[in-house]
CSV table of C-alpha atoms and ligand atoms in Angstrom, one decimal:
chain,number,residue,atom,x,y,z
A,1,UNK,CA,17.5,1.6,13.8
A,2,UNK,CA,16.2,5.0,11.3
A,3,UNK,CA,12.7,4.5,11.2
A,4,UNK,CA,12.1,1.4,8.1
A,5,UNK,CA,12.2,3.0,4.4
A,6,UNK,CA,10.4,0.9,1.5
A,7,UNK,CA,12.0,3.1,-1.1
A,8,UNK,CA,14.7,5.6,-1.9
A,9,UNK,CA,16.2,7.5,-4.1
A,10,UNK,CA,19.9,7.0,-4.2
A,11,UNK,CA,23.1,8.2,-5.8
A,12,UNK,CA,20.8,8.3,-8.8
A,13,UNK,CA,19.2,4.9,-8.1
A,14,UNK,CA,16.2,3.4,-7.0
A,15,UNK,CA,17.1,1.8,-4.0
A,16,UNK,CA,14.7,-0.6,-2.3
A,17,UNK,CA,14.1,-2.4,1.1
A,18,UNK,CA,13.5,-6.1,-0.6
A,19,UNK,CA,10.5,-7.5,0.9
A,20,UNK,CA,10.6,-10.9,-0.2
A,21,UNK,CA,13.4,-11.5,1.9
A,22,UNK,CA,11.9,-10.4,5.3
A,23,UNK,CA,12.4,-11.0,8.1
A,24,UNK,CA,14.9,-13.0,8.2
A,25,UNK,CA,17.9,-10.9,5.5
A,26,UNK,CA,17.8,-7.2,5.0
A,27,UNK,CA,18.8,-6.6,2.1
A,28,UNK,CA,18.7,-3.5,0.1
A,29,UNK,CA,18.6,-3.7,-3.5
A,30,UNK,CA,20.0,-0.6,-5.5
A,31,UNK,CA,17.6,-0.6,-9.6
A,32,UNK,CA,19.4,1.1,-12.4
A,33,UNK,CA,16.7,0.4,-14.9
A,34,UNK,CA,12.8,0.7,-15.2
A,35,UNK,CA,12.6,-2.6,-15.4
A,36,UNK,CA,14.2,-4.0,-12.7
A,37,UNK,CA,11.3,-1.8,-11.1
A,38,UNK,CA,8.8,-3.6,-12.7
A,39,UNK,CA,10.2,-6.4,-11.5
A,40,UNK,CA,10.9,-5.1,-7.9
A,41,UNK,CA,6.9,-4.9,-8.3
A,42,UNK,CA,5.7,-7.8,-9.5
A,43,UNK,CA,7.7,-10.0,-7.5
A,44,UNK,CA,6.7,-7.5,-4.0
A,45,UNK,CA,9.6,-6.6,-3.2
A,46,UNK,CA,8.4,-3.5,-3.1
A,47,UNK,CA,4.5,-3.9,-1.8
A,48,UNK,CA,1.7,-1.8,-0.6
A,49,UNK,CA,0.1,0.7,-2.7
A,50,UNK,CA,1.3,3.4,-2.1
A,51,UNK,CA,5.3,2.9,-1.7
A,52,UNK,CA,4.3,0.7,-5.4
A,53,UNK,CA,3.7,4.8,-6.1
A,54,UNK,CA,6.8,5.8,-4.8
A,55,UNK,CA,8.6,3.4,-6.0
A,56,UNK,CA,6.9,3.4,-10.2
A,57,UNK,CA,6.9,7.4,-10.2
A,58,UNK,CA,11.2,6.6,-10.0
A,59,UNK,CA,10.8,4.0,-12.2
A,60,UNK,CA,9.9,6.5,-14.9
A,61,UNK,CA,12.8,9.0,-13.4
A,62,UNK,CA,15.4,5.8,-14.4
A,63,UNK,CA,13.9,5.6,-17.6
A,64,UNK,CA,14.4,9.2,-19.2
A,65,UNK,CA,17.6,10.3,-15.9
A,66,UNK,CA,20.3,9.1,-19.4
A,67,UNK,CA,18.2,10.1,-22.3
A,68,UNK,CA,20.4,11.7,-24.6
A,69,UNK,CA,18.8,15.6,-24.1
A,70,UNK,CA,18.8,16.8,-27.6
A,71,UNK,CA,16.1,13.5,-29.1
A,72,UNK,CA,12.8,15.4,-27.7
A,73,UNK,CA,10.7,12.5,-29.3
A,74,UNK,CA,13.2,9.7,-27.8
A,75,UNK,CA,12.4,11.3,-24.7
A,76,UNK,CA,9.2,10.8,-24.8
A,77,UNK,CA,9.0,7.6,-25.5
A,78,UNK,CA,11.2,6.2,-23.3
A,79,UNK,CA,9.6,8.0,-20.4
A,80,UNK,CA,5.6,6.3,-22.2
A,81,UNK,CA,7.4,2.9,-22.7
A,82,UNK,CA,7.8,2.8,-19.2
A,83,UNK,CA,4.7,4.3,-17.5
A,84,UNK,CA,2.6,1.5,-20.3
A,85,UNK,CA,5.2,-1.4,-18.9
A,86,UNK,CA,5.1,-0.4,-14.9
A,87,UNK,CA,1.4,0.4,-15.3
A,88,UNK,CA,0.8,-3.8,-16.4
A,89,UNK,CA,2.0,-4.9,-12.5
A,90,UNK,CA,-0.3,-4.3,-9.8
A,91,UNK,CA,-3.9,-3.4,-11.0
A,92,UNK,CA,-5.8,-3.2,-7.9
A,93,UNK,CA,-3.9,-0.4,-6.2
A,94,UNK,CA,-4.5,2.8,-7.2
A,95,UNK,CA,-1.2,4.4,-6.1
A,96,UNK,CA,0.5,3.2,-9.0
A,97,UNK,CA,-1.7,4.4,-11.8
A,98,UNK,CA,-1.9,8.3,-9.8
A,99,UNK,CA,1.2,7.9,-9.0
A,100,UNK,CA,2.4,7.6,-13.4
A,101,UNK,CA,0.1,10.2,-14.3
A,102,UNK,CA,1.2,12.6,-12.3
A,103,UNK,CA,4.7,11.8,-14.0
A,104,UNK,CA,3.4,12.0,-17.3
A,105,UNK,CA,1.9,15.4,-16.6
A,106,UNK,CA,5.3,16.3,-15.0
A,107,UNK,CA,6.5,15.1,-18.4
A,108,UNK,CA,4.0,16.9,-20.5
A,109,UNK,CA,3.8,20.2,-18.6
A,110,UNK,CA,8.3,20.7,-19.2
A,111,UNK,CA,8.4,19.4,-22.4
A,112,UNK,CA,9.2,23.9,-23.3
A,113,UNK,CA,11.6,23.8,-21.6
A,114,UNK,CA,15.5,21.7,-22.3
A,115,UNK,CA,15.5,18.4,-21.3
A,116,UNK,CA,17.7,18.2,-18.2
A,117,UNK,CA,15.1,20.3,-16.7
A,118,UNK,CA,12.0,18.3,-17.7
A,119,UNK,CA,14.7,15.4,-16.4
A,120,UNK,CA,15.1,17.5,-13.1
A,121,UNK,CA,11.2,18.2,-13.0
A,122,UNK,CA,10.4,14.8,-13.7
A,123,UNK,CA,12.5,13.5,-10.9
A,124,UNK,CA,11.6,16.7,-8.4
A,125,UNK,CA,8.0,15.3,-8.8
A,126,UNK,CA,8.2,11.7,-7.9
A,127,UNK,CA,10.4,13.5,-4.5
A,128,UNK,CA,7.4,15.0,-4.1
A,129,UNK,CA,5.6,12.2,-4.1
A,130,UNK,CA,7.5,9.9,-1.5
A,131,UNK,CA,7.5,13.5,0.9
A,132,UNK,CA,3.8,14.0,0.4
A,133,UNK,CA,3.6,10.3,1.0
A,134,UNK,CA,4.9,10.3,4.7
A,135,UNK,CA,3.4,13.6,5.3
A,136,UNK,CA,-0.2,11.8,3.8
A,137,UNK,CA,0.3,9.3,6.7
A,138,UNK,CA,1.8,11.4,9.0
A,139,UNK,CA,-2.0,13.2,9.0
A,140,UNK,CA,-4.1,10.2,8.7
A,141,UNK,CA,-2.0,8.8,12.4
A,142,UNK,CA,-3.5,12.4,13.7
A,143,UNK,CA,-6.7,11.8,12.5
A,144,UNK,CA,-7.1,8.1,13.8
A,145,UNK,CA,-5.6,7.7,16.9
A,146,UNK,CA,-9.2,10.0,17.4
A,147,UNK,CA,-11.1,6.2,16.7
A,148,UNK,CA,-8.4,4.6,19.9
A,149,UNK,CA,-9.7,3.9,22.8
A,150,UNK,CA,-6.9,4.3,25.2
A,151,UNK,CA,-5.6,1.2,26.9
A,152,UNK,CA,-7.3,-0.9,24.0
A,153,UNK,CA,-6.2,-4.2,21.2
A,154,UNK,CA,-6.1,-3.4,17.3
A,155,UNK,CA,-6.6,-5.7,14.7
A,156,UNK,CA,-5.2,-5.5,11.5
A,157,UNK,CA,-4.4,-7.6,8.1
A,158,UNK,CA,-1.3,-8.1,6.3
A,159,UNK,CA,1.1,-5.0,6.1
A,160,UNK,CA,-0.5,-0.9,6.1
A,161,UNK,CA,2.9,0.2,7.5
A,162,UNK,CA,6.1,2.5,6.6
A,163,UNK,CA,7.4,-0.4,4.3
A,164,UNK,CA,4.0,0.1,2.5
A,165,UNK,CA,4.8,3.6,2.6
A,166,UNK,CA,7.5,6.4,1.7
A,167,UNK,CA,7.1,5.6,5.4
A,168,UNK,CA,5.4,6.2,8.5
A,169,UNK,CA,2.5,3.0,7.2
A,170,UNK,CA,-1.7,4.5,7.5
A,171,UNK,CA,-3.4,1.6,9.4
A,172,UNK,CA,0.1,1.4,11.0
A,173,UNK,CA,0.3,5.7,11.6
A,174,UNK,CA,-2.3,5.1,12.9
A,175,UNK,CA,-1.4,3.0,16.1
A,176,UNK,CA,2.3,5.2,15.9
A,177,UNK,CA,-0.3,8.3,16.5
A,178,UNK,CA,-1.3,6.4,19.0
A,179,UNK,CA,1.3,5.2,20.8
A,180,UNK,CA,3.1,8.4,20.2
A,181,UNK,CA,-0.3,9.9,23.0
A,182,UNK,CA,0.3,8.2,24.5
A,183,UNK,CA,-2.9,5.4,24.5
A,184,UNK,CA,-1.8,2.4,25.8
A,185,UNK,CA,-1.6,-0.3,22.5
A,186,UNK,CA,-1.3,-3.9,21.7
A,187,UNK,CA,-1.4,-5.3,18.0
A,188,UNK,CA,-2.6,-8.2,16.8
A,189,UNK,CA,-1.3,-8.5,13.4
A,190,UNK,CA,-2.9,-11.8,11.4
A,191,UNK,CA,0.3,-13.9,9.4
A,192,UNK,CA,-1.9,-12.5,5.7
A,193,UNK,CA,-1.9,-15.9,3.7
A,194,UNK,CA,-0.4,-16.2,0.7
A,195,UNK,CA,2.3,-14.2,1.6
A,196,UNK,CA,3.0,-13.6,5.2
A,197,UNK,CA,2.4,-9.9,4.8
A,198,UNK,CA,1.5,-10.1,8.2
A,199,UNK,CA,3.9,-12.7,9.8
A,200,UNK,CA,7.1,-11.4,8.3
A,201,UNK,CA,7.1,-7.8,8.0
A,202,UNK,CA,4.4,-6.8,10.2
A,203,UNK,CA,5.5,-7.9,13.5
A,204,UNK,CA,8.6,-7.8,12.0
A,205,UNK,CA,8.6,-3.0,12.0
A,206,UNK,CA,5.9,-3.1,15.4
A,207,UNK,CA,9.2,-5.3,16.7
A,208,UNK,CA,10.8,-2.9,15.2
A,209,UNK,CA,9.3,0.2,17.4
A,210,UNK,CA,8.4,-1.7,20.1
A,211,UNK,CA,5.2,-1.9,19.6
A,212,UNK,CA,3.8,-5.1,21.5
A,213,UNK,CA,2.4,-7.2,18.8
A,214,UNK,CA,1.1,-10.7,18.6
A,215,UNK,CA,1.1,-12.9,15.2
A,216,UNK,CA,-2.2,-14.7,14.4
A,217,UNK,CA,-3.6,-16.9,11.8
A,218,UNK,CA,-5.5,-15.8,9.4
A,219,UNK,CA,-7.9,-18.9,11.2
A,220,UNK,CA,-7.6,-17.6,15.3
A,221,UNK,CA,-8.9,-13.8,13.2
A,222,UNK,CA,-13.1,-15.2,14.4
A,223,UNK,CA,-12.2,-17.1,17.8
A,224,UNK,CA,-9.2,-13.8,19.2
A,225,UNK,CA,-12.5,-10.9,17.9
A,226,UNK,CA,-15.4,-13.7,19.9
A,227,UNK,CA,-13.2,-13.5,23.5
A,228,UNK,CA,-13.3,-9.7,23.4
A,229,UNK,CA,-9.5,-9.6,22.8
A,230,UNK,CA,-10.0,-7.3,19.8
A,231,UNK,CA,-11.3,-3.1,20.7
A,232,UNK,CA,-10.6,-1.7,16.7
A,233,UNK,CA,-9.9,-3.7,13.0
A,234,UNK,CA,-7.4,-1.0,11.3
A,235,UNK,CA,-6.6,-1.8,8.1
A,236,UNK,CA,-5.5,-0.2,4.9
A,237,UNK,CA,-6.6,0.1,1.3
A,238,UNK,CA,-5.8,-0.2,-2.2
A,239,UNK,CA,-8.5,1.5,-4.0
A,240,UNK,CA,-11.6,2.8,-2.3
A,241,UNK,CA,-15.0,3.0,-4.9
A,242,UNK,CA,-16.4,6.3,-5.6
A,243,UNK,CA,-19.7,4.8,-2.9
A,244,UNK,CA,-16.7,3.9,-0.2
A,245,UNK,CA,-16.3,0.2,-0.8
A,246,UNK,CA,-12.9,-0.7,-0.3
A,247,UNK,CA,-10.1,-3.7,-1.8
A,248,UNK,CA,-7.7,-5.0,0.2
A,249,UNK,CA,-5.8,-8.3,0.7
A,250,UNK,CA,-7.8,-11.1,0.2
A,251,UNK,CA,-9.1,-11.7,4.0
A,252,UNK,CA,-10.0,-8.1,5.1
A,253,UNK,CA,-13.6,-8.5,4.4
A,254,UNK,CA,-14.2,-11.3,6.2
A,255,UNK,CA,-12.8,-9.3,9.3
A,256,UNK,CA,-15.1,-6.7,8.7
A,257,UNK,CA,-17.8,-9.3,8.4
A,258,UNK,CA,-17.0,-10.3,11.4
A,259,UNK,CA,-16.0,-7.3,13.7
A,260,UNK,CA,-19.8,-6.1,12.7
A,261,UNK,CA,-21.5,-9.4,14.2
A,262,UNK,CA,-18.9,-8.6,16.8
A,263,UNK,CA,-19.9,-5.2,17.5
A,264,UNK,CA,-16.0,-4.0,17.3
A,265,UNK,CA,-15.8,-0.5,14.8
A,266,UNK,CA,-14.0,-1.6,12.0
A,267,UNK,CA,-11.4,1.1,10.3
A,268,UNK,CA,-9.9,1.8,6.7
A,269,UNK,CA,-6.9,4.9,6.5
A,270,UNK,CA,-5.4,5.1,3.3
A,271,UNK,CA,-4.5,8.1,1.2
A,272,UNK,CA,-6.3,10.4,-1.3
A,273,UNK,CA,-4.2,8.6,-3.4
A,274,UNK,CA,-6.0,5.5,-3.1
A,275,UNK,CA,-9.5,6.9,-3.7
A,276,UNK,CA,-10.8,6.4,-6.6
A,277,UNK,CA,-13.6,8.3,-7.8
A,278,UNK,CA,-14.1,7.4,-11.3
A,279,UNK,CA,-15.7,3.9,-10.3
A,280,UNK,CA,-18.7,3.5,-9.0
A,281,UNK,CA,-18.0,1.2,-6.5
A,282,UNK,CA,-16.5,-2.5,-5.4
A,283,UNK,CA,-18.0,-3.9,-9.0
A,284,UNK,CA,-16.0,-2.4,-11.1
A,285,UNK,CA,-12.4,-3.1,-8.9
A,286,UNK,CA,-10.1,-5.2,-11.2
A,287,UNK,CA,-8.6,-7.6,-8.5
A,288,UNK,CA,-5.4,-8.7,-9.3
A,289,UNK,CA,-4.9,-12.4,-9.8
A,290,UNK,CA,-1.2,-14.1,-8.6
A,291,UNK,CA,0.1,-17.0,-9.6
A,292,UNK,CA,-0.8,-20.9,-8.7
A,293,UNK,CA,2.9,-21.6,-6.6
A,294,UNK,CA,2.2,-18.9,-4.4
A,295,UNK,CA,-0.7,-20.6,-2.3
A,296,UNK,CA,0.5,-24.5,-3.6
A,297,UNK,CA,4.0,-23.4,-1.3
A,298,UNK,CA,4.9,-21.4,1.8
A,299,UNK,CA,7.7,-19.6,0.8
A,300,UNK,CA,9.6,-22.4,-1.4
A,301,UNK,CA,7.9,-25.6,0.2
A,302,UNK,CA,5.3,-27.6,-1.8
A,303,UNK,CA,2.2,-27.8,0.6
A,304,UNK,CA,0.4,-28.7,-1.5
A,305,UNK,CA,0.0,-31.7,-4.8
A,306,UNK,CA,2.1,-29.4,-7.0
A,307,UNK,CA,-1.0,-29.8,-10.1
A,308,UNK,CA,-3.9,-28.7,-7.9
A,309,UNK,CA,-6.2,-26.4,-8.6
A,310,UNK,CA,-5.5,-22.6,-6.6
A,311,UNK,CA,-7.8,-19.8,-7.4
A,312,UNK,CA,-5.9,-16.5,-5.3
A,313,UNK,CA,-6.7,-13.2,-5.9
A,314,UNK,CA,-4.7,-10.6,-4.1
A,315,UNK,CA,-7.5,-8.5,-3.2
A,316,UNK,CA,-11.1,-8.7,-1.9
A,317,UNK,CA,-14.4,-5.8,-1.1
A,318,UNK,CA,-15.5,-5.4,1.6
A,319,UNK,CA,-18.5,-2.8,0.8
A,320,UNK,CA,-19.2,0.4,2.3
A,321,UNK,CA,-21.6,-0.5,5.0
A,322,UNK,CA,-19.5,-2.3,7.3
A,323,UNK,CA,-16.5,0.5,7.0
A,324,UNK,CA,-16.9,1.9,10.6
A,325,UNK,CA,-14.6,4.8,9.1
A,326,UNK,CA,-12.6,6.1,6.4
A,327,UNK,CA,-9.3,8.1,6.7
A,328,UNK,CA,-7.5,9.7,5.3
A,329,UNK,CA,-4.7,13.2,5.3
A,330,UNK,CA,-7.9,14.8,5.5
A,331,UNK,CA,-9.8,13.0,7.9
A,332,UNK,CA,-12.4,10.4,9.5
A,333,UNK,CA,-15.7,9.4,7.3
A,334,UNK,CA,-18.1,7.8,9.7
A,335,UNK,CA,-20.2,5.4,7.7
A,336,UNK,CA,-19.2,6.4,4.3
A,337,UNK,CA,-21.1,6.4,1.2
A,338,UNK,CA,-21.1,7.9,-2.2
A,339,UNK,CA,-23.0,10.7,-0.8
A,340,UNK,CA,-21.1,11.4,1.8
A,341,UNK,CA,-17.1,11.2,0.0
A,342,UNK,CA,-18.5,13.6,-3.0
A,343,UNK,CA,-18.5,15.9,-0.7
A,344,UNK,CA,-15.5,14.8,0.9
A,345,UNK,CA,-13.5,15.0,-1.9
A,346,UNK,CA,-13.8,18.3,-3.6
B,1,LIG,O1,0.3,-7.6,-1.9
B,1,LIG,P1,0.4,-6.3,-1.1
B,1,LIG,O2,2.0,-6.4,0.5
B,1,LIG,O3,1.2,-4.9,-1.8
B,1,LIG,O4,-1.0,-6.3,-1.0
B,1,LIG,C1,-0.9,-4.6,0.7
B,1,LIG,C2,-2.3,-4.3,0.7
B,1,LIG,O5,-2.9,-4.5,0.5
B,1,LIG,C3,-2.3,-3.0,2.0
B,1,LIG,O6,-3.5,-3.0,2.2
B,1,LIG,C4,-2.2,-1.9,1.4
B,1,LIG,O7,-1.6,-1.8,-0.2
B,1,LIG,C5,-2.5,-0.3,1.7
B,1,LIG,S1,-0.9,-0.6,2.2
B,1,LIG,C6,-1.3,1.1,3.3
């Protein structure tokens, strides 16, 4: 099978691989209006911060591609409505806001041209965001592979792979690049409750690539690390604050504490589009809370009293002091803090 692609632009439509159906069914969604993209981001048909950004960018293209080519005010209103609606979907994913800002700029800086050209410029911008993200992931892989021992087992959480990005992946991009360099790498994948991105998506995409992966439940991570079965933890990020604190899938913070206790490296991989220099620290990152039924149920099966109270934060924050290295397309920052990131992000 060709490398899994989460988001594509195909014949004037956004094509998404529906990640709510994986791994049982490979369903492609063909979306022709931005409301459909909003819905797909909310339902997690497309998920992972970089992939959300890419999908949102094409969502804005959908909003304008059939717009009247003489009504300039109407064109701008359509684009702004789509941008505003897409912004309401996943508050923690920095790449979403980054991509939408790029789309807004692509529109504003071309507005002196005929609207057909503005549309084309916006489509080119969305395609650049997609292609660029794949290139960034490849670079992250190259830089990050240097942190991975020749023979080792990596523990990862959630899915920070091809499915979560334009392609290749961030955390899983490091695994892929290390394997391409001839290293002997195995992976432990946390199942990642409540929505099981690790069990459903990470195992699936690694198995598609014949990468040795073993599934564990989240509660097994401490035991597995204590037994010495894991040499490094590698995860992705949804937003990285100015001081290097990292918001990522709920459960990441616990893994970072475990890594420190057991003296194994804890590595975070993300493109620069995930870095948020306007947010001082992790305390200032807005954490998305999701529907209670995601916790009360597994898939459609109720596993708790139907009316039990639930707390369902989708992400947590790992403080910079627990992070051994941040990897982006620009390279590696060991033991990140505000000082080091300031120089690095210049
Ligand atoms: O809720 P999700 O599935 O969108 O959460 C995804 C994650 O937490 C990923 O680790 C993160 O977005 C990085 S993806 C390269």
